[in-house]
mmCIF file of C-alpha atoms and ligand atoms in Angstrom:
data_model
loop_
_atom_site.group_PDB
_atom_site.id
_atom_site.type_symbol
_atom_site.label_atom_id
_atom_site.label_comp_id
_atom_site.label_asym_id
_atom_site.label_seq_id
_atom_site.Cartn_x
_atom_site.Cartn_y
_atom_site.Cartn_z
ATOM 1 C CA MET Z 1 61.326 199.574 47.574
ATOM 2 C CA SER Z 2 62.251 203.321 46.656
ATOM 3 C CA ASN Z 3 62.849 204.548 43.230
ATOM 4 C CA LYS Z 4 66.620 204.965 43.086
ATOM 5 C CA ASP Z 5 66.853 206.955 40.038
ATOM 6 C CA ASN Z 6 63.900 209.583 41.463
ATOM 7 C CA GLN Z 7 62.504 209.054 37.813
ATOM 8 C CA VAL Z 8 59.064 210.254 37.255
ATOM 9 C CA SER Z 9 56.566 208.394 34.727
ATOM 10 C CA GLU Z 10 54.211 211.030 33.479
ATOM 11 C CA GLY Z 11 50.854 209.619 33.801
ATOM 12 C CA LEU Z 12 52.121 206.348 35.152
ATOM 13 C CA GLU Z 13 52.775 205.379 31.753
ATOM 14 C CA GLY Z 14 54.304 201.890 31.678
ATOM 15 C CA VAL Z 15 54.379 201.575 35.627
ATOM 16 C CA LEU Z 16 53.446 198.037 37.031
ATOM 17 C CA ALA Z 17 51.402 199.304 39.893
ATOM 18 C CA PHE Z 18 50.000 195.707 41.123
ATOM 19 C CA GLU Z 19 50.125 191.843 40.539
ATOM 20 C CA SER Z 20 46.584 190.877 39.047
ATOM 21 C CA SER Z 21 45.220 187.771 37.841
ATOM 22 C CA ILE Z 22 42.268 189.443 36.249
ATOM 23 C CA SER Z 23 43.098 190.783 32.763
ATOM 24 C CA HIS Z 24 46.299 191.341 30.503
ATOM 25 C CA ILE Z 25 46.645 193.561 27.750
ATOM 26 C CA ASP Z 26 49.708 193.263 25.137
ATOM 27 C CA GLY Z 27 49.418 196.567 23.254
ATOM 28 C CA ASN Z 28 51.980 195.324 20.552
ATOM 29 C CA ILE Z 29 49.930 192.200 19.614
ATOM 30 C CA PRO Z 30 47.495 193.833 20.300
ATOM 31 C CA GLU Z 31 45.420 191.464 22.464
ATOM 32 C CA LEU Z 32 43.433 191.715 25.543
ATOM 33 C CA VAL Z 33 42.994 188.287 28.056
ATOM 34 C CA ILE Z 34 40.425 188.268 30.626
ATOM 35 C CA ARG Z 35 41.099 185.239 33.276
ATOM 36 C CA GLY Z 36 43.178 183.575 30.507
ATOM 37 C CA TYR Z 37 40.435 183.828 27.679
ATOM 38 C CA ASP Z 38 41.213 186.173 24.776
ATOM 39 C CA ILE Z 39 38.216 188.832 24.162
ATOM 40 C CA ASN Z 40 37.271 187.654 20.986
ATOM 41 C CA ASP Z 41 36.537 184.213 22.382
ATOM 42 C CA ILE Z 42 34.795 185.835 25.105
ATOM 43 C CA VAL Z 43 32.594 188.172 23.119
ATOM 44 C CA ASN Z 44 31.940 185.211 20.804
ATOM 45 C CA ASN Z 45 30.601 182.642 23.276
ATOM 46 C CA LEU Z 46 29.759 184.456 26.962
ATOM 47 C CA ILE Z 47 26.742 186.453 27.759
ATOM 48 C CA TYR Z 48 27.017 189.200 30.104
ATOM 49 C CA GLU Z 49 25.867 187.225 33.322
ATOM 50 C CA GLU Z 50 28.712 184.581 32.500
ATOM 51 C CA MET Z 51 31.198 187.168 32.059
ATOM 52 C CA ALA Z 52 30.091 188.893 35.307
ATOM 53 C CA TYR Z 53 30.732 185.561 37.121
ATOM 54 C CA LEU Z 54 34.207 184.911 35.424
ATOM 55 C CA LEU Z 55 35.331 188.192 36.413
ATOM 56 C CA ILE Z 56 34.181 188.099 40.429
ATOM 57 C CA TYR Z 57 34.661 184.199 40.736
ATOM 58 C CA GLY Z 58 37.545 183.885 38.543
ATOM 59 C CA ASP Z 59 36.232 181.016 36.695
ATOM 60 C CA LEU Z 60 33.650 180.276 34.449
ATOM 61 C CA PRO Z 61 30.280 178.880 36.079
ATOM 62 C CA SER Z 62 29.070 175.374 35.696
ATOM 63 C CA PRO Z 63 25.545 175.449 34.561
ATOM 64 C CA SER Z 64 24.017 175.278 37.908
ATOM 65 C CA GLN Z 65 26.135 177.899 39.022
ATOM 66 C CA LEU Z 66 25.467 180.057 36.462
ATOM 67 C CA SER Z 67 21.551 179.436 37.072
ATOM 68 C CA ASP Z 68 21.931 180.309 40.825
ATOM 69 C CA PHE Z 69 23.894 183.382 39.775
ATOM 70 C CA ASP Z 70 21.552 184.299 37.209
ATOM 71 C CA ALA Z 71 18.647 183.877 39.763
ATOM 72 C CA GLU Z 72 20.421 185.824 42.466
ATOM 73 C CA LEU Z 73 20.888 189.206 39.908
ATOM 74 C CA LYS Z 74 17.479 188.962 39.073
ATOM 75 C CA SER Z 75 16.522 189.015 42.527
ATOM 76 C CA LEU Z 76 18.477 192.121 43.165
ATOM 77 C CA ARG Z 77 17.299 194.233 40.393
ATOM 78 C CA ASN Z 78 14.923 196.578 42.278
ATOM 79 C CA ILE Z 79 16.343 199.842 43.337
ATOM 80 C CA PRO Z 80 14.796 201.773 46.591
ATOM 81 C CA VAL Z 81 11.988 204.060 45.970
ATOM 82 C CA SER Z 82 14.077 207.183 47.537
ATOM 83 C CA VAL Z 83 16.560 206.719 44.596
ATOM 84 C CA LEU Z 84 13.843 206.522 41.885
ATOM 85 C CA LYS Z 85 12.545 209.705 43.659
ATOM 86 C CA PHE Z 86 15.923 211.313 43.332
ATOM 87 C CA LEU Z 87 16.173 210.356 39.661
ATOM 88 C CA SER Z 88 12.871 211.903 39.162
ATOM 89 C CA ASP Z 89 13.393 215.093 41.105
ATOM 90 C CA VAL Z 90 16.961 215.903 40.046
ATOM 91 C CA PRO Z 91 17.233 218.861 37.231
ATOM 92 C CA SER Z 92 17.133 217.195 33.982
ATOM 93 C CA GLU Z 93 20.218 219.335 33.105
ATOM 94 C CA SER Z 94 22.250 217.285 35.430
ATOM 95 C CA HIS Z 95 25.237 215.367 33.718
ATOM 96 C CA PRO Z 96 23.687 211.729 33.693
ATOM 97 C CA MET Z 97 26.844 210.485 35.305
ATOM 98 C CA SER Z 98 26.866 212.975 38.099
ATOM 99 C CA VAL Z 99 23.184 211.655 38.582
ATOM 100 C CA LEU Z 100 24.485 207.973 38.528
ATOM 101 C CA ARG Z 101 27.289 208.684 40.779
ATOM 102 C CA THR Z 102 24.848 210.407 43.579
ATOM 103 C CA ALA Z 103 22.493 207.445 42.798
ATOM 104 C CA VAL Z 104 25.253 205.067 43.606
ATOM 105 C CA SER Z 105 26.113 207.270 46.619
ATOM 106 C CA MET Z 106 22.778 206.840 47.748
ATOM 107 C CA LEU Z 107 22.333 203.076 47.559
ATOM 108 C CA GLY Z 108 25.579 203.180 49.774
ATOM 109 C CA CYS Z 109 23.843 205.401 52.533
ATOM 110 C CA ILE Z 110 20.840 203.402 52.401
ATOM 111 C CA ASP Z 111 22.940 200.076 52.924
ATOM 112 C CA LEU Z 112 24.040 200.216 56.623
ATOM 113 C CA GLU Z 113 26.332 197.708 56.310
ATOM 114 C CA SER Z 114 28.734 198.796 53.713
ATOM 115 C CA ASP Z 115 32.252 198.192 55.081
ATOM 116 C CA LEU Z 116 34.474 195.453 53.705
ATOM 117 C CA SER Z 117 34.574 193.215 57.023
ATOM 118 C CA GLU Z 118 32.168 190.176 55.877
ATOM 119 C CA GLU Z 119 33.292 188.829 52.946
ATOM 120 C CA SER Z 120 29.917 187.093 51.723
ATOM 121 C CA SER Z 121 28.434 190.639 52.138
ATOM 122 C CA VAL Z 122 30.944 192.122 49.892
ATOM 123 C CA PHE Z 123 30.142 189.560 47.258
ATOM 124 C CA LEU Z 124 26.416 190.255 47.967
ATOM 125 C CA LYS Z 125 26.953 194.116 47.694
ATOM 126 C CA LEU Z 126 29.112 193.977 44.096
ATOM 127 C CA LYS Z 127 26.413 191.581 42.760
ATOM 128 C CA SER Z 128 23.693 194.397 44.007
ATOM 129 C CA LEU Z 129 25.560 196.903 42.100
ATOM 130 C CA ILE Z 130 25.986 194.846 38.995
ATOM 131 C CA ALA Z 131 22.158 194.136 38.875
ATOM 132 C CA GLN Z 132 20.862 197.481 40.024
ATOM 133 C CA ILE Z 133 23.383 199.931 38.357
ATOM 134 C CA PRO Z 134 21.307 198.913 34.920
ATOM 135 C CA THR Z 135 18.321 199.732 36.817
ATOM 136 C CA VAL Z 136 19.411 203.219 37.568
ATOM 137 C CA VAL Z 137 20.704 203.889 34.059
ATOM 138 C CA ALA Z 138 17.211 202.571 32.396
ATOM 139 C CA ALA Z 139 15.407 204.826 34.764
ATOM 140 C CA GLN Z 140 17.331 207.906 33.834
ATOM 141 C CA ALA Z 141 16.862 206.938 30.084
ATOM 142 C CA ARG Z 142 13.002 206.876 30.675
ATOM 143 C CA ILE Z 143 12.895 210.070 32.972
ATOM 144 C CA LEU Z 144 15.063 211.813 30.574
ATOM 145 C CA THR Z 145 12.793 211.140 27.433
ATOM 146 C CA GLY Z 146 9.522 211.935 29.623
ATOM 147 C CA GLN Z 147 8.268 208.197 29.777
ATOM 148 C CA ILE Z 148 7.387 206.126 33.009
ATOM 149 C CA THR Z 149 9.948 203.821 34.489
ATOM 150 C CA VAL Z 150 9.395 200.021 33.465
ATOM 151 C CA GLU Z 151 9.500 197.357 35.858
ATOM 152 C CA ALA Z 152 12.405 194.860 35.580
ATOM 153 C CA ASP Z 153 11.016 191.638 34.333
ATOM 154 C CA SER Z 154 12.553 188.398 35.841
ATOM 155 C CA SER Z 155 11.990 186.342 32.738
ATOM 156 C CA LEU Z 156 14.218 188.173 30.809
ATOM 157 C CA SER Z 157 18.482 188.034 30.779
ATOM 158 C CA HIS Z 158 20.445 190.476 32.205
ATOM 159 C CA SER Z 159 21.072 192.331 28.733
ATOM 160 C CA SER Z 160 17.237 191.597 27.385
ATOM 161 C CA ASN Z 161 15.689 193.044 30.670
ATOM 162 C CA TYR Z 162 18.311 196.128 30.678
ATOM 163 C CA TYR Z 163 16.966 196.819 27.011
ATOM 164 C CA HIS Z 164 13.321 196.374 28.167
ATOM 165 C CA MET Z 165 13.596 198.689 30.718
ATOM 166 C CA VAL Z 166 15.245 201.350 28.647
ATOM 167 C CA THR Z 167 13.331 201.083 25.506
ATOM 168 C CA GLY Z 168 9.782 199.279 27.012
ATOM 169 C CA GLU Z 169 10.497 196.762 24.134
ATOM 170 C CA ILE Z 170 11.400 193.082 23.441
ATOM 171 C CA ALA Z 171 15.057 193.288 21.891
ATOM 172 C CA ASP Z 172 15.133 191.129 18.583
ATOM 173 C CA GLU Z 173 18.014 188.495 18.519
ATOM 174 C CA LYS Z 174 19.983 191.258 16.500
ATOM 175 C CA ILE Z 175 19.725 193.787 18.862
ATOM 176 C CA LEU Z 176 20.176 191.876 21.650
ATOM 177 C CA ASN Z 177 23.419 189.828 20.774
ATOM 178 C CA ALA Z 178 25.052 193.431 19.924
ATOM 179 C CA PHE Z 179 23.842 195.075 22.772
ATOM 180 C CA ASP Z 180 25.126 192.076 25.077
ATOM 181 C CA ALA Z 181 28.418 192.312 23.024
ATOM 182 C CA VAL Z 182 28.998 195.933 23.800
ATOM 183 C CA LEU Z 183 28.433 194.997 27.892
ATOM 184 C CA VAL Z 184 30.519 192.065 27.640
ATOM 185 C CA ILE Z 185 33.052 194.050 25.844
ATOM 186 C CA TYR Z 186 33.297 196.830 28.229
ATOM 187 C CA ALA Z 187 33.078 194.568 31.560
ATOM 188 C CA GLU Z 188 36.726 194.970 32.065
ATOM 189 C CA HIS Z 189 39.899 196.578 30.872
ATOM 190 C CA GLU Z 190 43.043 196.264 33.448
ATOM 191 C CA ILE Z 191 44.366 199.046 35.265
ATOM 192 C CA ASN Z 192 42.667 201.850 33.472
ATOM 193 C CA ALA Z 193 41.902 205.215 35.171
ATOM 194 C CA SER Z 194 38.691 204.338 36.688
ATOM 195 C CA THR Z 195 39.798 200.924 37.898
ATOM 196 C CA PHE Z 196 42.767 202.261 39.477
ATOM 197 C CA ALA Z 197 40.640 204.643 41.370
ATOM 198 C CA CYS Z 198 38.366 201.993 42.593
ATOM 199 C CA ARG Z 199 41.553 200.197 43.870
ATOM 200 C CA VAL Z 200 42.793 203.189 45.433
ATOM 201 C CA VAL Z 201 39.822 203.478 47.417
ATOM 202 C CA THR Z 202 39.719 199.888 48.427
ATOM 203 C CA GLY Z 203 43.342 200.231 49.432
ATOM 204 C CA THR Z 204 42.311 202.767 52.130
ATOM 205 C CA GLU Z 205 39.787 200.135 53.723
ATOM 206 C CA SER Z 206 37.058 202.659 52.853
ATOM 207 C CA ASP Z 207 33.637 201.091 51.624
ATOM 208 C CA ILE Z 208 32.686 199.465 48.480
ATOM 209 C CA TYR Z 209 30.269 202.300 47.355
ATOM 210 C CA SER Z 210 32.987 204.764 48.097
ATOM 211 C CA SER Z 211 35.046 202.606 45.864
ATOM 212 C CA VAL Z 212 32.451 202.430 42.809
ATOM 213 C CA VAL Z 213 31.993 206.010 43.177
ATOM 214 C CA ALA Z 214 35.693 206.658 42.645
ATOM 215 C CA GLY Z 215 35.300 204.816 39.686
ATOM 216 C CA ILE Z 216 32.371 206.533 38.203
ATOM 217 C CA SER Z 217 33.733 209.679 38.954
ATOM 218 C CA ALA Z 218 36.914 208.569 36.766
ATOM 219 C CA ILE Z 219 35.130 207.164 34.302
ATOM 220 C CA LYS Z 220 33.053 210.088 33.517
ATOM 221 C CA GLY Z 221 35.921 212.055 32.176
ATOM 222 C CA PRO Z 222 36.026 212.710 28.174
ATOM 223 C CA LEU Z 223 39.482 211.279 28.446
ATOM 224 C CA HIS Z 224 38.290 208.147 29.582
ATOM 225 C CA GLY Z 225 34.628 206.455 29.428
ATOM 226 C CA GLY Z 226 33.319 209.802 28.726
ATOM 227 C CA ALA Z 227 34.729 209.735 25.026
ATOM 228 C CA ILE Z 228 31.713 207.476 23.930
ATOM 229 C CA ASP Z 229 29.283 210.453 24.097
ATOM 230 C CA GLY Z 230 31.959 212.593 22.554
ATOM 231 C CA SER Z 231 32.391 210.143 19.647
ATOM 232 C CA MET Z 232 28.595 210.125 18.835
ATOM 233 C CA ASN Z 233 28.503 213.769 18.669
ATOM 234 C CA MET Z 234 31.236 214.022 16.766
ATOM 235 C CA LEU Z 235 29.991 211.735 14.162
ATOM 236 C CA MET Z 236 26.994 213.700 14.315
ATOM 237 C CA GLU Z 237 28.931 216.962 13.582
ATOM 238 C CA ILE Z 238 30.754 215.693 10.961
ATOM 239 C CA ALA Z 239 27.149 214.979 9.566
ATOM 240 C CA SER Z 240 28.492 213.112 6.022
ATOM 241 C CA LYS Z 241 31.436 211.160 4.887
ATOM 242 C CA GLU Z 242 32.559 214.137 2.552
ATOM 243 C CA ASN Z 243 32.845 216.147 5.509
ATOM 244 C CA ALA Z 244 35.299 213.723 7.276
ATOM 245 C CA GLU Z 245 38.641 214.993 5.911
ATOM 246 C CA ASP Z 246 38.204 218.652 6.577
ATOM 247 C CA TYR Z 247 36.774 218.061 9.888
ATOM 248 C CA VAL Z 248 39.762 215.830 10.987
ATOM 249 C CA LYS Z 249 42.411 218.185 9.352
ATOM 250 C CA ASN Z 250 41.086 221.101 11.340
ATOM 251 C CA ALA Z 251 40.842 219.335 14.228
ATOM 252 C CA LEU Z 252 44.457 218.486 14.340
ATOM 253 C CA ALA Z 253 45.391 221.611 13.265
ATOM 254 C CA ASN Z 254 43.758 223.044 16.260
ATOM 255 C CA LYS Z 255 45.623 220.359 18.282
ATOM 256 C CA ARG Z 256 42.159 218.913 19.372
ATOM 257 C CA LYS Z 257 41.842 215.412 20.532
ATOM 258 C CA LEU Z 258 39.078 213.506 18.582
ATOM 259 C CA PRO Z 259 36.871 211.331 20.958
ATOM 260 C CA GLY Z 260 37.315 207.678 20.240
ATOM 261 C CA PHE Z 261 40.785 207.834 18.909
ATOM 262 C CA GLY Z 262 43.928 207.232 20.685
ATOM 263 C CA HIS Z 263 44.992 204.904 23.471
ATOM 264 C CA ARG Z 264 47.774 204.744 26.328
ATOM 265 C CA VAL Z 265 48.304 201.065 25.778
ATOM 266 C CA TYR Z 266 47.291 200.054 22.323
ATOM 267 C CA ARG Z 267 49.123 202.181 19.800
ATOM 268 C CA ALA Z 268 48.537 199.702 17.105
ATOM 269 C CA GLY Z 269 45.072 198.749 17.326
ATOM 270 C CA ASP Z 270 42.315 198.058 20.127
ATOM 271 C CA PRO Z 271 41.187 194.739 19.785
ATOM 272 C CA ARG Z 272 37.762 195.396 21.211
ATOM 273 C CA ALA Z 273 37.359 198.253 18.498
ATOM 274 C CA HIS Z 274 37.706 195.788 15.928
ATOM 275 C CA VAL Z 275 34.998 193.664 17.059
ATOM 276 C CA LEU Z 276 32.558 196.457 17.343
ATOM 277 C CA LYS Z 277 33.511 197.956 14.141
ATOM 278 C CA ARG Z 278 32.426 194.289 12.488
ATOM 279 C CA MET Z 279 29.430 194.458 14.673
ATOM 280 C CA THR Z 280 28.111 198.043 13.840
ATOM 281 C CA LEU Z 281 28.678 197.261 10.223
ATOM 282 C CA GLU Z 282 26.383 193.969 10.755
ATOM 283 C CA LEU Z 283 23.681 196.193 12.199
ATOM 284 C CA ALA Z 284 23.893 198.959 9.916
ATOM 285 C CA ASN Z 285 23.284 196.354 6.679
ATOM 286 C CA SER Z 286 20.808 194.358 8.679
ATOM 287 C CA ARG Z 287 18.903 197.819 8.861
ATOM 288 C CA ASN Z 288 19.835 199.223 5.442
ATOM 289 C CA ASP Z 289 21.240 202.311 7.600
ATOM 290 C CA SER Z 290 25.024 202.468 7.073
ATOM 291 C CA LYS Z 291 25.060 206.502 7.181
ATOM 292 C CA TRP Z 292 26.990 206.691 10.773
ATOM 293 C CA PHE Z 293 29.334 203.558 10.098
ATOM 294 C CA ASP Z 294 30.390 205.200 6.638
ATOM 295 C CA ILE Z 295 30.921 208.281 8.330
ATOM 296 C CA ALA Z 296 32.872 207.032 11.094
ATOM 297 C CA LEU Z 297 34.746 204.585 8.427
ATOM 298 C CA GLU Z 298 35.761 207.782 6.324
ATOM 299 C CA ALA Z 299 36.643 209.456 9.669
ATOM 300 C CA GLU Z 300 39.020 206.546 10.672
ATOM 301 C CA ARG Z 301 40.447 206.449 7.241
ATOM 302 C CA GLN Z 302 41.430 210.251 7.632
ATOM 303 C CA MET Z 303 42.864 210.068 11.318
ATOM 304 C CA ALA Z 304 44.937 206.992 9.676
ATOM 305 C CA SER Z 305 45.999 208.873 6.859
ATOM 306 C CA GLN Z 306 46.689 212.247 8.725
ATOM 307 C CA LYS Z 307 47.778 211.196 11.991
ATOM 308 C CA SER Z 308 48.218 207.408 12.364
ATOM 309 C CA ILE Z 309 46.053 207.307 15.276
ATOM 310 C CA ILE Z 310 43.644 204.010 15.818
ATOM 311 C CA PRO Z 311 39.916 204.353 16.977
ATOM 312 C CA ASN Z 312 39.518 202.592 20.303
ATOM 313 C CA VAL Z 313 36.937 200.825 22.024
ATOM 314 C CA ASP Z 314 34.238 203.902 22.052
ATOM 315 C CA TYR Z 315 34.491 204.981 18.350
ATOM 316 C CA TYR Z 316 32.325 202.146 17.021
ATOM 317 C CA ALA Z 317 30.381 201.364 20.278
ATOM 318 C CA ALA Z 318 28.895 204.763 20.040
ATOM 319 C CA PRO Z 319 27.077 204.419 16.836
ATOM 320 C CA LEU Z 320 26.334 200.885 17.366
ATOM 321 C CA LEU Z 321 24.333 201.879 20.839
ATOM 322 C CA TYR Z 322 22.925 204.814 18.759
ATOM 323 C CA HIS Z 323 21.611 202.376 16.549
ATOM 324 C CA ILE Z 324 19.788 200.114 18.869
ATOM 325 C CA GLY Z 325 17.956 203.290 20.321
ATOM 326 C CA PHE Z 326 20.338 204.462 23.410
ATOM 327 C CA PRO Z 327 20.314 207.917 23.969
ATOM 328 C CA VAL Z 328 23.768 209.557 23.306
ATOM 329 C CA VAL Z 329 23.806 211.690 26.803
ATOM 330 C CA LEU Z 330 23.671 207.959 28.304
ATOM 331 C CA MET Z 331 26.417 206.309 26.767
ATOM 332 C CA THR Z 332 28.786 206.622 29.247
ATOM 333 C CA ASN Z 333 26.425 205.464 31.909
ATOM 334 C CA VAL Z 334 26.151 202.378 29.765
ATOM 335 C CA VAL Z 335 29.670 201.811 30.133
ATOM 336 C CA THR Z 336 29.868 202.236 33.617
ATOM 337 C CA SER Z 337 27.120 199.498 33.891
ATOM 338 C CA ALA Z 338 29.056 196.990 32.177
ATOM 339 C CA ARG Z 339 32.524 197.817 33.941
ATOM 340 C CA ILE Z 340 30.880 197.571 37.409
ATOM 341 C CA ALA Z 341 31.990 193.615 36.777
ATOM 342 C CA GLY Z 342 35.523 194.604 36.337
ATOM 343 C CA TRP Z 343 35.698 196.677 39.122
ATOM 344 C CA SER Z 344 33.987 194.287 41.310
ATOM 345 C CA ALA Z 345 36.990 192.115 40.401
ATOM 346 C CA HIS Z 346 39.488 194.517 41.311
ATOM 347 C CA ILE Z 347 38.128 195.619 44.373
ATOM 348 C CA LEU Z 348 37.874 191.872 45.595
ATOM 349 C CA GLU Z 349 41.455 191.366 44.164
ATOM 350 C CA GLN Z 350 42.534 194.679 46.130
ATOM 351 C CA HIS Z 351 40.881 193.775 49.309
ATOM 352 C CA ALA Z 352 42.126 190.142 49.397
ATOM 353 C CA LYS Z 353 45.722 191.319 49.333
ATOM 354 C CA ASN Z 354 45.617 194.870 50.591
ATOM 355 C CA ARG Z 355 48.588 197.101 50.654
ATOM 356 C CA LEU Z 356 47.658 200.939 51.108
ATOM 357 C CA ILE Z 357 48.556 202.612 47.897
ATOM 358 C CA ARG Z 358 50.585 205.404 48.485
ATOM 359 C CA PRO Z 359 53.256 206.806 45.581
ATOM 360 C CA ARG Z 360 55.476 209.601 45.901
ATOM 361 C CA ALA Z 361 55.684 212.801 44.064
ATOM 362 C CA LYS Z 362 59.309 214.432 42.932
ATOM 363 C CA TYR Z 363 59.149 217.663 44.574
ATOM 364 C CA THR Z 364 60.062 220.620 41.923
ATOM 365 C CA GLY Z 365 58.835 223.368 44.605
ATOM 366 C CA LYS Z 366 60.911 225.885 46.320
ATOM 367 C CA MET Z 367 63.052 225.004 49.339
ATOM 368 C CA GLY Z 368 64.158 227.059 52.716
ATOM 369 C CA ILE Z 369 62.039 230.117 52.225
ATOM 370 C CA LYS Z 370 61.345 231.714 55.781
ATOM 371 C CA ILE Z 371 57.934 233.050 56.934
ATOM 372 C CA PRO Z 372 58.605 236.922 56.831
ATOM 373 C CA LYS Z 373 58.194 238.148 60.283
ATOM 374 C CA SER Z 374 55.177 240.860 60.699
HETATM 375 N N1 LIG O 401 43.089 212.780 18.661
HETATM 376 C C1 LIG O 401 44.001 213.385 17.908
HETATM 377 N N2 LIG O 401 45.320 213.360 18.235
HETATM 378 C C2 LIG O 401 45.596 212.335 19.590
HETATM 379 C C3 LIG O 401 44.531 211.836 19.996
HETATM 380 C C4 LIG O 401 43.156 212.179 19.605
HETATM 381 N N3 LIG O 401 42.300 211.412 20.183
HETATM 382 N N4 LIG O 401 44.989 211.101 21.008
HETATM 383 C C5 LIG O 401 46.250 211.074 20.773
HETATM 384 N N5 LIG O 401 46.694 211.946 20.084
HETATM 385 C C6 LIG O 401 48.097 212.477 19.665
HETATM 386 C C7 LIG O 401 48.739 213.417 20.974
HETATM 387 O O1 LIG O 401 47.911 214.862 20.256
HETATM 388 C C8 LIG O 401 49.869 212.755 20.641
HETATM 389 O O2 LIG O 401 50.425 213.895 19.498
HETATM 390 P P1 LIG O 401 51.699 214.603 19.369
HETATM 391 O O3 LIG O 401 52.766 213.560 19.878
HETATM 392 O O4 LIG O 401 52.124 215.164 18.261
HETATM 393 O O5 LIG O 401 51.873 215.502 20.586
HETATM 394 C C9 LIG O 401 50.164 211.577 20.308
HETATM 395 O O6 LIG O 401 48.666 211.250 19.719
HETATM 396 C C10 LIG O 401 50.245 210.779 21.509
HETATM 397 O O7 LIG O 401 49.188 210.852 22.625
HETATM 398 P P2 LIG O 401 49.241 210.971 24.078
HETATM 399 O O8 LIG O 401 48.391 212.332 24.273
HETATM 400 O O9 LIG O 401 50.711 211.116 24.108
HETATM 401 O O10 LIG O 401 48.611 210.025 24.202
HETATM 402 P P3 LIG O 401 48.074 209.467 25.819
HETATM 403 O O11 LIG O 401 48.644 208.232 26.047
HETATM 404 O O12 LIG O 401 48.607 210.428 26.598
HETATM 405 O O13 LIG O 401 46.406 209.702 25.956
HETATM 406 C C11 LIG O 401 44.525 209.011 25.427
HETATM 407 C C12 LIG O 401 45.754 208.464 25.565
HETATM 408 C C13 LIG O 401 43.133 208.048 25.301
HETATM 409 C C14 LIG O 401 43.975 210.069 26.496
HETATM 410 C C15 LIG O 401 44.163 210.020 24.107
HETATM 411 O O14 LIG O 401 44.553 209.140 23.086
HETATM 412 C C16 LIG O 401 42.909 210.722 24.117
HETATM 413 O O15 LIG O 401 42.696 211.771 24.465
HETATM 414 N N6 LIG O 401 41.723 210.150 23.296
HETATM 415 C C17 LIG O 401 40.764 210.912 23.161
HETATM 416 C C18 LIG O 401 39.698 210.328 24.170
HETATM 417 C C19 LIG O 401 39.203 208.920 24.254
HETATM 418 O O16 LIG O 401 38.860 208.487 23.070
HETATM 419 N N7 LIG O 401 39.529 208.432 25.291
HETATM 420 C C20 LIG O 401 38.714 206.854 25.421
HETATM 421 C C21 LIG O 401 40.202 206.066 25.641
HETATM 422 S S1 LIG O 401 39.859 204.272 25.558
#
């Protein structure tokens, strides 16, 4: 179908690029529905393994399907020694998302059967990445803080093991619920920039790892997943709730985009931010430490009154992860380790009904110029 009006939609805003049965956003209500279930219902009832299953298979697992899936993910958690060695040898100043991107690319080089021809192997590779990306991120956390890496523990659930591999400790119930909820909330979000990147690469019939590396490259950016580190750094810069008004005023006067605010689709509120705000407050109260929540709340009020811009998912996820001990520099990596489940669903959907993704550009350059004769 051609675009008869020759209209460009800057940033593809409002463009429907695919039919998809994975997730649906209505920015006006606002609501996020994944495989038919509302995100609030999901976060109150599903753990990450169930969410990942729902995403890649399309339905909730029966108890025996969940038990098999859980066992399979556990069996896939370990990463090759060469990848661990790379994580230890890479300069500590390297951007943690570049390190993760390279580690996933290495996994693709080590896997000699990484193409898309065998359906069962496609599922297996995606499940491996769902299981292994947390292991990579946890190893990064240990190495960056000068500690030895922690082996995966197959007696622990996905989130519990992930927390254990990062901190060396066993999460209490409150921390575990909060961390698992963050992973569930980040698992999928329709055709955002990184998911689109995964689908574009899948559309060329490249391999799975290349699709995921494209997703990681896109989510790294500060306008996308990278905003979570930016949000925590901003709260630290504000430092006290009394500074929030001036901080926001100055940023807006200088046309600076504040990380953790604004959204292309949700203009009236991000439902994920509502859940995370409540959870961050609960966690802060349970630990008698509401400093970061108080600063965030005041900056949110200031943004609302000065420019009417809403907090997005990253805004309260940042202090929540900080509370439970995740290094700020690795927060985008944590987001990526959750989003791999949604990317997997989109890679599968794109692959199942593939058509090469190839939009057009409206040409605004010169025409008819002749190469000068020498
Ligand atoms: N801080 C300050 N102003 C912001 C803002 C922010 N975070 N987000 C949007 N705005 C302002 C824009 O400057 C613009 O103002 P104007 O009309 O006076 O020029 C208006 O809101 C509309 O924003 P626009 O740039 O058209 O939105 P977009 O759809 O192109 O961008 C984002 C959406 C997410 C890229 C943008 O809101 C942003 O950069 N946010 C910060 C990064 C972030 O948190 N990303 C994670 C998203 S989940």
